[in-house]
Short mmCIF file of C-alpha atoms in Angstrom, two decimals:
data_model
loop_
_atom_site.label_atom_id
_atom_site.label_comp_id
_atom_site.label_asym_id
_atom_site.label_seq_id
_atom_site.Cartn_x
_atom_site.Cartn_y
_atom_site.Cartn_z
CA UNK F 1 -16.55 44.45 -20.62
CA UNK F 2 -13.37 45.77 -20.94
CA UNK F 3 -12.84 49.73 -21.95
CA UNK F 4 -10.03 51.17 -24.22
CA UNK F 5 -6.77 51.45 -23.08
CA UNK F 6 -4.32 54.63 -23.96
CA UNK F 7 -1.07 51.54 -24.84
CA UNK F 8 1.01 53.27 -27.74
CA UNK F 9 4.20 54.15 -26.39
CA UNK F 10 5.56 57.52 -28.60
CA UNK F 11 8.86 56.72 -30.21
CA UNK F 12 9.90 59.65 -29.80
CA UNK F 13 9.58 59.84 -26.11
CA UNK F 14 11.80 57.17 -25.54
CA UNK F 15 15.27 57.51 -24.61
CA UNK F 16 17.83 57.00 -27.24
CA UNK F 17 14.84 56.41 -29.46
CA UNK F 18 14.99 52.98 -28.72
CA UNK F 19 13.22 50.77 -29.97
CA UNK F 20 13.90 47.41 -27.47
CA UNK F 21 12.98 50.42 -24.40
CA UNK F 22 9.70 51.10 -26.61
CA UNK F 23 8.87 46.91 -26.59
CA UNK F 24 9.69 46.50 -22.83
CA UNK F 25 7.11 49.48 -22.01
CA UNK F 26 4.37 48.26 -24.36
CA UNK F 27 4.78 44.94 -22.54
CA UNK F 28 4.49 46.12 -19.30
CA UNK F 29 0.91 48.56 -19.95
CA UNK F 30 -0.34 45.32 -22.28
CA UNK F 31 -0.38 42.69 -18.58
CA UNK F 32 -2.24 45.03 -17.17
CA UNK F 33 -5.25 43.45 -18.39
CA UNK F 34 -4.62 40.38 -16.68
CA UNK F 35 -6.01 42.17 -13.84
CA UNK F 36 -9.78 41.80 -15.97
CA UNK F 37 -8.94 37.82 -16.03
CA UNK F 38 -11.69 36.87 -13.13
CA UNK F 39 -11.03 33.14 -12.22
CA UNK F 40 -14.13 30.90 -10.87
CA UNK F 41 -11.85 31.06 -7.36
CA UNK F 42 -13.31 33.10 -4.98
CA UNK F 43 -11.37 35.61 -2.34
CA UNK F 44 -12.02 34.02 1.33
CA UNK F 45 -14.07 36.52 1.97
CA UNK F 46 -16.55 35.78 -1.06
CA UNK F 47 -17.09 39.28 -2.05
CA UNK F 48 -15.84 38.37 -5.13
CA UNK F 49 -14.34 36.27 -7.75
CA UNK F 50 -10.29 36.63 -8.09
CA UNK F 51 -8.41 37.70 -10.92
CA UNK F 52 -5.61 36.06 -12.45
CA UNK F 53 -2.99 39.14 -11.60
CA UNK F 54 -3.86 38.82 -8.04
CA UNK F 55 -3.98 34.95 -8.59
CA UNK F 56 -0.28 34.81 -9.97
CA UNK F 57 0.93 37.05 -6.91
CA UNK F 58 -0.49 35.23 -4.38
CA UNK F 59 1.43 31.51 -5.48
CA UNK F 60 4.45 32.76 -6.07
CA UNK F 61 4.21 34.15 -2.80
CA UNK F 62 3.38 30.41 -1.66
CA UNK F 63 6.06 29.23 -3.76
CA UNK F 64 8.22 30.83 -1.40
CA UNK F 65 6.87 29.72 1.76
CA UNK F 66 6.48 26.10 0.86
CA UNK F 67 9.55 25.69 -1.23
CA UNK F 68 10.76 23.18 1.53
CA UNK F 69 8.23 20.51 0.66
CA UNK F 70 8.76 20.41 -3.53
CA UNK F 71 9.37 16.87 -3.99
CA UNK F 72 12.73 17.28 -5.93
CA UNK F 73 15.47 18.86 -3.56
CA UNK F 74 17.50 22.23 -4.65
CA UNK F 75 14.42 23.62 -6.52
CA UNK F 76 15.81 27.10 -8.37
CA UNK F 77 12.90 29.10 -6.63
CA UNK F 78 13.66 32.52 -8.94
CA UNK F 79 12.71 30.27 -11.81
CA UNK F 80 9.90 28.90 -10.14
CA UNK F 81 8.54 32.44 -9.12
CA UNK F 82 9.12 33.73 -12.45
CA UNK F 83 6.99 30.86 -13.93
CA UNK F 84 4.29 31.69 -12.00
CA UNK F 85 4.22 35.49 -12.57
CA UNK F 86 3.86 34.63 -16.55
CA UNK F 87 2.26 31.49 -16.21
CA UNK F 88 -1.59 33.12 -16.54
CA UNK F 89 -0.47 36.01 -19.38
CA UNK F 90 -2.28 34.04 -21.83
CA UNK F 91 -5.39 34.70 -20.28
CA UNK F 92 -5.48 37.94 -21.55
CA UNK F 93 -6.50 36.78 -24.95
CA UNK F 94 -7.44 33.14 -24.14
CA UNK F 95 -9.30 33.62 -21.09
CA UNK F 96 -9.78 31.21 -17.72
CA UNK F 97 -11.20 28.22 -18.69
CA UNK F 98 -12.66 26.55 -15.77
CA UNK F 99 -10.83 23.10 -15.09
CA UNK F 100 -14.04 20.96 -15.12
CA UNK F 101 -15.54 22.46 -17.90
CA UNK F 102 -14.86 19.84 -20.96
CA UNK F 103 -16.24 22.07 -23.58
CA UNK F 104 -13.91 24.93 -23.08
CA UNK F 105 -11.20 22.92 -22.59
CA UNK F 106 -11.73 21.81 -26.19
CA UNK F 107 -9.69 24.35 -27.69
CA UNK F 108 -8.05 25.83 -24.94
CA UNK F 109 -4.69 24.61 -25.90
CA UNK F 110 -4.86 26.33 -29.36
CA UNK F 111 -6.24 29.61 -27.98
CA UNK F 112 -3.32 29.41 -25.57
CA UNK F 113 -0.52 28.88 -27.81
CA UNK F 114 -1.61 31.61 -30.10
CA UNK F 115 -1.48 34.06 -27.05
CA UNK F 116 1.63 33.43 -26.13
CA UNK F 117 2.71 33.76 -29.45
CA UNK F 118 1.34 37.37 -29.74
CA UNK F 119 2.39 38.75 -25.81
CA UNK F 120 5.45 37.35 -25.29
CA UNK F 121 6.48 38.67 -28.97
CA UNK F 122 5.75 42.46 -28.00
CA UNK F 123 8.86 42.01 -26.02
CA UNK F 124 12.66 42.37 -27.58
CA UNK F 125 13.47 38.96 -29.29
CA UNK F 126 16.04 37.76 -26.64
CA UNK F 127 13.21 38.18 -24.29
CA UNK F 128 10.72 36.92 -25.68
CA UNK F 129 12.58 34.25 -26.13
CA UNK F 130 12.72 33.66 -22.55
CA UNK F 131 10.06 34.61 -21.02
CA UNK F 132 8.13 32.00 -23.73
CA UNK F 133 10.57 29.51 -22.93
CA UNK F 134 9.63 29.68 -19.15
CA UNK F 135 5.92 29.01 -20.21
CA UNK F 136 6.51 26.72 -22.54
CA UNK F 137 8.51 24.80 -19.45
CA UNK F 138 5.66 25.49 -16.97
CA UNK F 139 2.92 23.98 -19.49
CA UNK F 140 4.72 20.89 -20.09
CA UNK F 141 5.27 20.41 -16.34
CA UNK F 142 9.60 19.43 -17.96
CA UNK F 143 11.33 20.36 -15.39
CA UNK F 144 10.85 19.99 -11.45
CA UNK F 145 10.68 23.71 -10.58
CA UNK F 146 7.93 23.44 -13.63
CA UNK F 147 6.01 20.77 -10.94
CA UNK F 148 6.34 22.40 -7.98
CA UNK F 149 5.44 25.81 -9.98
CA UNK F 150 1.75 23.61 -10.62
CA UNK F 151 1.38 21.93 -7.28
CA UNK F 152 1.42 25.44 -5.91
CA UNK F 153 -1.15 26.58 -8.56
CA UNK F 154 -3.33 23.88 -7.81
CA UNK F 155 -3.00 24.24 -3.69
CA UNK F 156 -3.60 27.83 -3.47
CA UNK F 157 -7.11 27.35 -5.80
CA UNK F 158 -8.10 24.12 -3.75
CA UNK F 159 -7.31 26.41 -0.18
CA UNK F 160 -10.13 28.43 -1.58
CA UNK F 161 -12.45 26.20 -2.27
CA UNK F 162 -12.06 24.56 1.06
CA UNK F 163 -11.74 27.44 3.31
CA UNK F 164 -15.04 29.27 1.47
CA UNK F 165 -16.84 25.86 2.68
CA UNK F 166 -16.87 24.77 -1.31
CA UNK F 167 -18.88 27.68 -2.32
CA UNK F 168 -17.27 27.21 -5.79
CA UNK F 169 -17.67 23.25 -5.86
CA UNK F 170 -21.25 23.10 -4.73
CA UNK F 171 -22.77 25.86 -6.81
CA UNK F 172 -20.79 23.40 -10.31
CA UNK F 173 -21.52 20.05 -8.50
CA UNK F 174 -18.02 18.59 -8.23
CA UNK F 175 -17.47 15.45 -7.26
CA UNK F 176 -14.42 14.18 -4.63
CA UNK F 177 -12.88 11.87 -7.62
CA UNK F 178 -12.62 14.98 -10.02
CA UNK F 179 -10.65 17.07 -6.87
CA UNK F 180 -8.51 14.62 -6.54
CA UNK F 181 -7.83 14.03 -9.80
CA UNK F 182 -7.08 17.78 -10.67
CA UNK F 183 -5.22 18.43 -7.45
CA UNK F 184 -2.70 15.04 -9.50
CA UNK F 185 0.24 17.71 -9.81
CA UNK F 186 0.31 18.30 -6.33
CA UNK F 187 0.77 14.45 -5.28
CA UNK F 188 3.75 14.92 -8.08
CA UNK F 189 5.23 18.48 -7.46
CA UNK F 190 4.96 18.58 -3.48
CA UNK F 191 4.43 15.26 -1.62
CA UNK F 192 3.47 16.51 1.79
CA UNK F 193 1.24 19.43 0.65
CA UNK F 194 -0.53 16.37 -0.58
CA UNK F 195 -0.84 14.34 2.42
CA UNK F 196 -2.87 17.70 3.68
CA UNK F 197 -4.98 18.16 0.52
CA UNK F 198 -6.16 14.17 0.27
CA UNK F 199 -6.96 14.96 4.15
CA UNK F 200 -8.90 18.25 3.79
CA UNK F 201 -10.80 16.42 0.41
CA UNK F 202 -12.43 13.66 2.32
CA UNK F 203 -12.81 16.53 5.12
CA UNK F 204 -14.28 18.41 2.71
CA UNK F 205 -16.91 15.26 1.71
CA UNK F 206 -17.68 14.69 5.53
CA UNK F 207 -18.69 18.64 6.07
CA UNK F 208 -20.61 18.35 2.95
CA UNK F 209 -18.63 20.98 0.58
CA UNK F 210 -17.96 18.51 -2.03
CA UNK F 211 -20.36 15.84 -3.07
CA UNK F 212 -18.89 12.02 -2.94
CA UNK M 1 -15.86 46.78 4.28
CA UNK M 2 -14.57 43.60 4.22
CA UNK M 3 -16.31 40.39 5.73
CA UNK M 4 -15.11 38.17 7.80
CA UNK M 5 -13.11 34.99 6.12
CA UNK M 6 -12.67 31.87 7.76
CA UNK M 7 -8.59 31.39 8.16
CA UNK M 8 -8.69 28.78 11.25
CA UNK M 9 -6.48 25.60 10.32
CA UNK M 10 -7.40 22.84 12.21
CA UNK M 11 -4.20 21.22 14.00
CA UNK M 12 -5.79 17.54 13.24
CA UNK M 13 -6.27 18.16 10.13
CA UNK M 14 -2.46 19.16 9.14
CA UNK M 15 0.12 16.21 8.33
CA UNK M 16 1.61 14.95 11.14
CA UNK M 17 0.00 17.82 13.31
CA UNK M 18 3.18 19.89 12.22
CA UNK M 19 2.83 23.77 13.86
CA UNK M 20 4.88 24.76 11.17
CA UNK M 21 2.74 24.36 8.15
CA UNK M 22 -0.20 25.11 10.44
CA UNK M 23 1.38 28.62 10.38
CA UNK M 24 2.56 28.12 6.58
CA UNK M 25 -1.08 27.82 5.12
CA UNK M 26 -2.29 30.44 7.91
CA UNK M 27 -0.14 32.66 6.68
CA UNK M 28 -1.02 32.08 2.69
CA UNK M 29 -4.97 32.41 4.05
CA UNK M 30 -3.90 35.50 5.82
CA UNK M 31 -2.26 37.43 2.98
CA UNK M 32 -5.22 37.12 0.55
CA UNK M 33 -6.38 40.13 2.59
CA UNK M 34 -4.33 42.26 0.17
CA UNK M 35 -6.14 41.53 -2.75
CA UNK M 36 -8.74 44.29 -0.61
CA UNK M 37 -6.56 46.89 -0.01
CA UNK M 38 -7.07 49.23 -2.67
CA UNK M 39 -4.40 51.72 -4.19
CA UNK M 40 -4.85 55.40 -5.48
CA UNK M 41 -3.19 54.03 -8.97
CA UNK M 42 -6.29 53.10 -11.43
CA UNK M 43 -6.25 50.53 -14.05
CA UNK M 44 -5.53 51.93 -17.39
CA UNK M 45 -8.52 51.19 -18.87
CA UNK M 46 -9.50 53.82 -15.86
CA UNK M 47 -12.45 51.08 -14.51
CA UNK M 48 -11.44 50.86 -11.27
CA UNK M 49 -8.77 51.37 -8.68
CA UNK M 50 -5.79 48.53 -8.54
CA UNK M 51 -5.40 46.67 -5.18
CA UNK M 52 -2.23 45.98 -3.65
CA UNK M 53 -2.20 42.37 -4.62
CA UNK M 54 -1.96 42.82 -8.09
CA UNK M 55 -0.11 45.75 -8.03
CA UNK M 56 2.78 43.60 -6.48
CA UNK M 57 2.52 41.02 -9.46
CA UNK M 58 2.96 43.81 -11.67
CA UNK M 59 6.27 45.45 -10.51
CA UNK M 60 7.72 41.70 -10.19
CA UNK M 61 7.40 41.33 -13.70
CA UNK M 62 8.84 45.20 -14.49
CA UNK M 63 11.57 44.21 -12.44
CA UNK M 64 12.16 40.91 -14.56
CA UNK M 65 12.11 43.11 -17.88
CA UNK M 66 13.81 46.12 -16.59
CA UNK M 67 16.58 44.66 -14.90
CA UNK M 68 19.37 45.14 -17.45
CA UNK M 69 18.24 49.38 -16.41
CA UNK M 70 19.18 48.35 -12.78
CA UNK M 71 21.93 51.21 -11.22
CA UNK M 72 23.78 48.07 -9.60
CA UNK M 73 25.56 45.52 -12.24
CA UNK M 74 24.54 42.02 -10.99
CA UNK M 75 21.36 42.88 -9.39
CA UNK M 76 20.15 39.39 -7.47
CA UNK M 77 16.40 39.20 -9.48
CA UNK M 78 15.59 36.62 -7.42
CA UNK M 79 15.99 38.95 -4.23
CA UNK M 80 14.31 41.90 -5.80
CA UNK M 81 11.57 40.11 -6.94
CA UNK M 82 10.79 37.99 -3.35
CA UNK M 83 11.22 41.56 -2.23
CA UNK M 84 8.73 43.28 -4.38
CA UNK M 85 6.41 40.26 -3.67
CA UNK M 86 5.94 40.98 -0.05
CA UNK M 87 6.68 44.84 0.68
CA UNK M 88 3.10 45.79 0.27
CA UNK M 89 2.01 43.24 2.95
CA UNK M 90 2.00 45.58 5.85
CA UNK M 91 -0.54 47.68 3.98
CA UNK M 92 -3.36 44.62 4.93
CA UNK M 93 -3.25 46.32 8.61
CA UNK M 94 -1.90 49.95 7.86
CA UNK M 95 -3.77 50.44 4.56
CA UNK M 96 -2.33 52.09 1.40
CA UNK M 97 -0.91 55.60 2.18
CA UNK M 98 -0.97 58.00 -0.58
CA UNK M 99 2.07 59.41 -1.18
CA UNK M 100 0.67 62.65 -1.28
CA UNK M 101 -1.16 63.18 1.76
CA UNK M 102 1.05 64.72 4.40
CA UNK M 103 -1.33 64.15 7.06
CA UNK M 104 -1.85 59.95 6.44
CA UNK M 105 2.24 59.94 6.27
CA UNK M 106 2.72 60.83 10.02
CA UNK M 107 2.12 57.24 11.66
CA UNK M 108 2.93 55.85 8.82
CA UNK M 109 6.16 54.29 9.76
CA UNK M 110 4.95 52.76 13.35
CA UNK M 111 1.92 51.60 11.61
CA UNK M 112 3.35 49.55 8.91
CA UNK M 113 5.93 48.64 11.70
CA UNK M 114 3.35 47.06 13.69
CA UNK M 115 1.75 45.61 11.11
CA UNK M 116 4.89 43.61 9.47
CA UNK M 117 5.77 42.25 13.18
CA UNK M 118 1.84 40.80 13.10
CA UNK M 119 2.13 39.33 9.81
CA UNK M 120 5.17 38.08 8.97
CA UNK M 121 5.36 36.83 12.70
CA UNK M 122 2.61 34.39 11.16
CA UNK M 123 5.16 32.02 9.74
CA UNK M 124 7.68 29.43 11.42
CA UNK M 125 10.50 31.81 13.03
CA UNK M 126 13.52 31.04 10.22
CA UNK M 127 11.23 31.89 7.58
CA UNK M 128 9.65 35.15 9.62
CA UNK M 129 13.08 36.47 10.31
CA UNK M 130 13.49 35.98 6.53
CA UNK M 131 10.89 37.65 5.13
CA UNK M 132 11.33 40.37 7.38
CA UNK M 133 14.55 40.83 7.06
CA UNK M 134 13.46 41.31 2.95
CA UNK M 135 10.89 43.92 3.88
CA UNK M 136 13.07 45.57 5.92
CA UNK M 137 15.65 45.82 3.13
CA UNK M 138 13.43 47.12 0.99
CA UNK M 139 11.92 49.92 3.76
CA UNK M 140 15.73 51.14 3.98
CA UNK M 141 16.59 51.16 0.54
CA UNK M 142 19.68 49.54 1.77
CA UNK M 143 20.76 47.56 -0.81
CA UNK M 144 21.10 47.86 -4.91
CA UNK M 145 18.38 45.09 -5.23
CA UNK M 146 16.11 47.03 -2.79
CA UNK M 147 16.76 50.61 -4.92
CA UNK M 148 16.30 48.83 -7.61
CA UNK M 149 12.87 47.58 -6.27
CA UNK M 150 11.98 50.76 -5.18
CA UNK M 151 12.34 52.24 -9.14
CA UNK M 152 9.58 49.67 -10.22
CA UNK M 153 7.60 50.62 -7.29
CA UNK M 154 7.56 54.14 -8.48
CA UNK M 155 8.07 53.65 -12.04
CA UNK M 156 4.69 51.14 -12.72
CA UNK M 157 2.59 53.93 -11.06
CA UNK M 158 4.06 56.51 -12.96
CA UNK M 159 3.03 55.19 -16.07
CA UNK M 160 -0.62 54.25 -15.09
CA UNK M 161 -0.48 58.03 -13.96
CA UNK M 162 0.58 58.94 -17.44
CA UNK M 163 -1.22 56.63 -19.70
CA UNK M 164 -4.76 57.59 -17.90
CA UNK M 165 -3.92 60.68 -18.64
CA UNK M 166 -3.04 62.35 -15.66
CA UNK M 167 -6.53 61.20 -14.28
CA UNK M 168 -5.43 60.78 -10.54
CA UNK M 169 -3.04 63.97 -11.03
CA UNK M 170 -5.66 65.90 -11.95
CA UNK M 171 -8.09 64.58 -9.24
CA UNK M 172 -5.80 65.66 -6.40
CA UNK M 173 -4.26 68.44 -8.17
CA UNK M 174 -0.65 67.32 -8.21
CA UNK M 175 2.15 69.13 -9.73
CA UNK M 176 4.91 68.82 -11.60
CA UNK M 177 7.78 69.06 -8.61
CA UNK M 178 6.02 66.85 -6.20
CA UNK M 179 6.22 63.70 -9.16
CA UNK M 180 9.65 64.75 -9.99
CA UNK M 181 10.49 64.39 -6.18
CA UNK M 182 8.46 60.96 -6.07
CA UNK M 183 10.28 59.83 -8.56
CA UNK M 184 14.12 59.91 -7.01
CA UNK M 185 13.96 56.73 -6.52
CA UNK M 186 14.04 55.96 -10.03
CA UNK M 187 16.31 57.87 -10.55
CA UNK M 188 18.69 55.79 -7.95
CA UNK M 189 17.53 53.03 -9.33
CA UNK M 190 17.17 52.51 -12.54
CA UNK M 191 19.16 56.00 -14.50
CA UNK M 192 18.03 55.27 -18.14
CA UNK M 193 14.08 54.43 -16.50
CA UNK M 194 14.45 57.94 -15.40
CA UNK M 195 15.27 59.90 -18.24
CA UNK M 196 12.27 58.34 -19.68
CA UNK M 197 10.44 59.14 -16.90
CA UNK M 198 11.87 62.77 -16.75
CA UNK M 199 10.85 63.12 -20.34
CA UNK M 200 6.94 62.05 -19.49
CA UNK M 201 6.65 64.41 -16.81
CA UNK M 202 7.24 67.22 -19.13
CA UNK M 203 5.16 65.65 -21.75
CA UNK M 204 2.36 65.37 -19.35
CA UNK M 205 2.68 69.16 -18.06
CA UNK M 206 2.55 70.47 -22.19
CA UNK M 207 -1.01 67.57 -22.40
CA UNK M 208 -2.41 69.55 -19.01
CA UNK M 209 -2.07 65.82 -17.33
CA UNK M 210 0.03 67.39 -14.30
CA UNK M 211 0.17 70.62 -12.85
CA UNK M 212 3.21 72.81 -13.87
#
């Protein structure tokens, strides 16, 4: 359950009275509650589930380090880390909605689009503008900086799985065809990160994390 | 305390037995460590303390909103941002130092020395020199991107610190000219951040949030 937060920035604190200063402050204490977002990934460690700040940091970290592999060549990697850092806000109002869960996926795209709406529009216009036009570019994969930015999504929630010996996948029952068909944007957004994730699924099968 | 996670990448198992993305995905296993190492700074709903992880996604987006505050004209965002991403990795071996205590700030420097040859000497050697070369940027303030880093660094805690109402002030009995000293680097950094900041410090001493 999340507590109150203290979020009203004084006017009359701000420098210059300004009211775009104001907006960029307020923005900035409101994604704070990202960090309450807990994703059905676990840390490696399993001593607990991760949360969708932490989540965001660590792939655009990986965006980084496996930028050579995104299938298209000259990727703009500040746009593709920039994706990723707002790609979750709308899990503050919307939630996570687990990826093989067909019931809460029902509405998911509504609830999204109505949280973007409201936190990217505490911002100043011209920046609201876009920061909502990088998430509006990440969730209709447009671009290929918008691919890569989901094949590194995907890889760094499928590392988990694997590496916690499916903890995750066996305690939901997931089967190898609906891995492979969610870990799709990676085949698309980073050919050779693929090769390795087809490899570890059927690993994965063999070592009895994730049911045929 | 944290348990043991398993972080071993089998050479089979990685396309075309390539060392290089061996050490790629060892490295992304690696760094999830972070998400343990917890910070002084509390959340500000005041539920818990933030870790390192997500701290880092949160000063990557300040600097994204904040940037037209940056000292420099023509800040790289990209750069700061990479930067920002990765300067609390050291802190998985050398722990978070408060910047208060005297006594933990003596070894700091060879610890988190030590600790960024170990970790970023994870990766392929290009992309080690790289990211250390980043971090050590950043350690040196040596650059406008890397003050400008530095002022989200400071500034993000700051504001927890004010908007939990002096909490972790008040808890260690901090005063007014040890945050105003803290706080240079905003000052450097980002000028207009820091008359805002300037102006919270006294509004926090008149609330009884900090020390005078």
């Amino acid at each position: 359950m999340q507590l109150q937060a203290m979020t009203q920035v004084s006017p009359d604190l701000v420098p210059g009275y300004s009211d775009r200063f104001k907006r960029q402050v307020e923005f900035l204490l409101e994604i704070d509650r990202l960090k309450h977002t807990l994703r059905q990934t676990i840390l490696l460690d399993r001593s607990r589930r991760e949360n969708s700040a932490e989540h965001s940091w660590h792939i655009a970290v990986a965006a980084a380090v496996f930028c050579e592999y995104a299938a298209a060549d000259d990727v703009d990697l500040g746009r593709v880390i920039r994706m990723l850092l707002l790609h979750d806000l709308v899990e503050i109002d919307a939630g996570d909605t687990y990826c093989y869960d067909p019931h809460a996926g029902a509405d998911q795209h509504e609830r999204e689009q109505s949280a973007a709406e409201r936190i990217f529009e505490l911002l100043p216009v011209d920046q609201a503008r876009d920061f909502r036009s990088l998430w509006d570019e990440f969730e209709s994969a447009g671009s290929p900086e918008a691919r890569y930015a989901h094949a590194m999504d995907r890889f760094q929630a499928f590392l988990h799985n694997y590496f916690t010996q499916g903890q995750v996948w066996r305690q939901h029952r997931i089967r190898r065809h609906q891995v492979l068909e969610r870990m799709q944007p990676v085949a698309r957004g980073a050919p050779l990160v693929w090769a390795y994730v087809r490899t570890l699924i059927d690993d994965a099968v063999r070592k009895g994390y994730l049911a045929p």
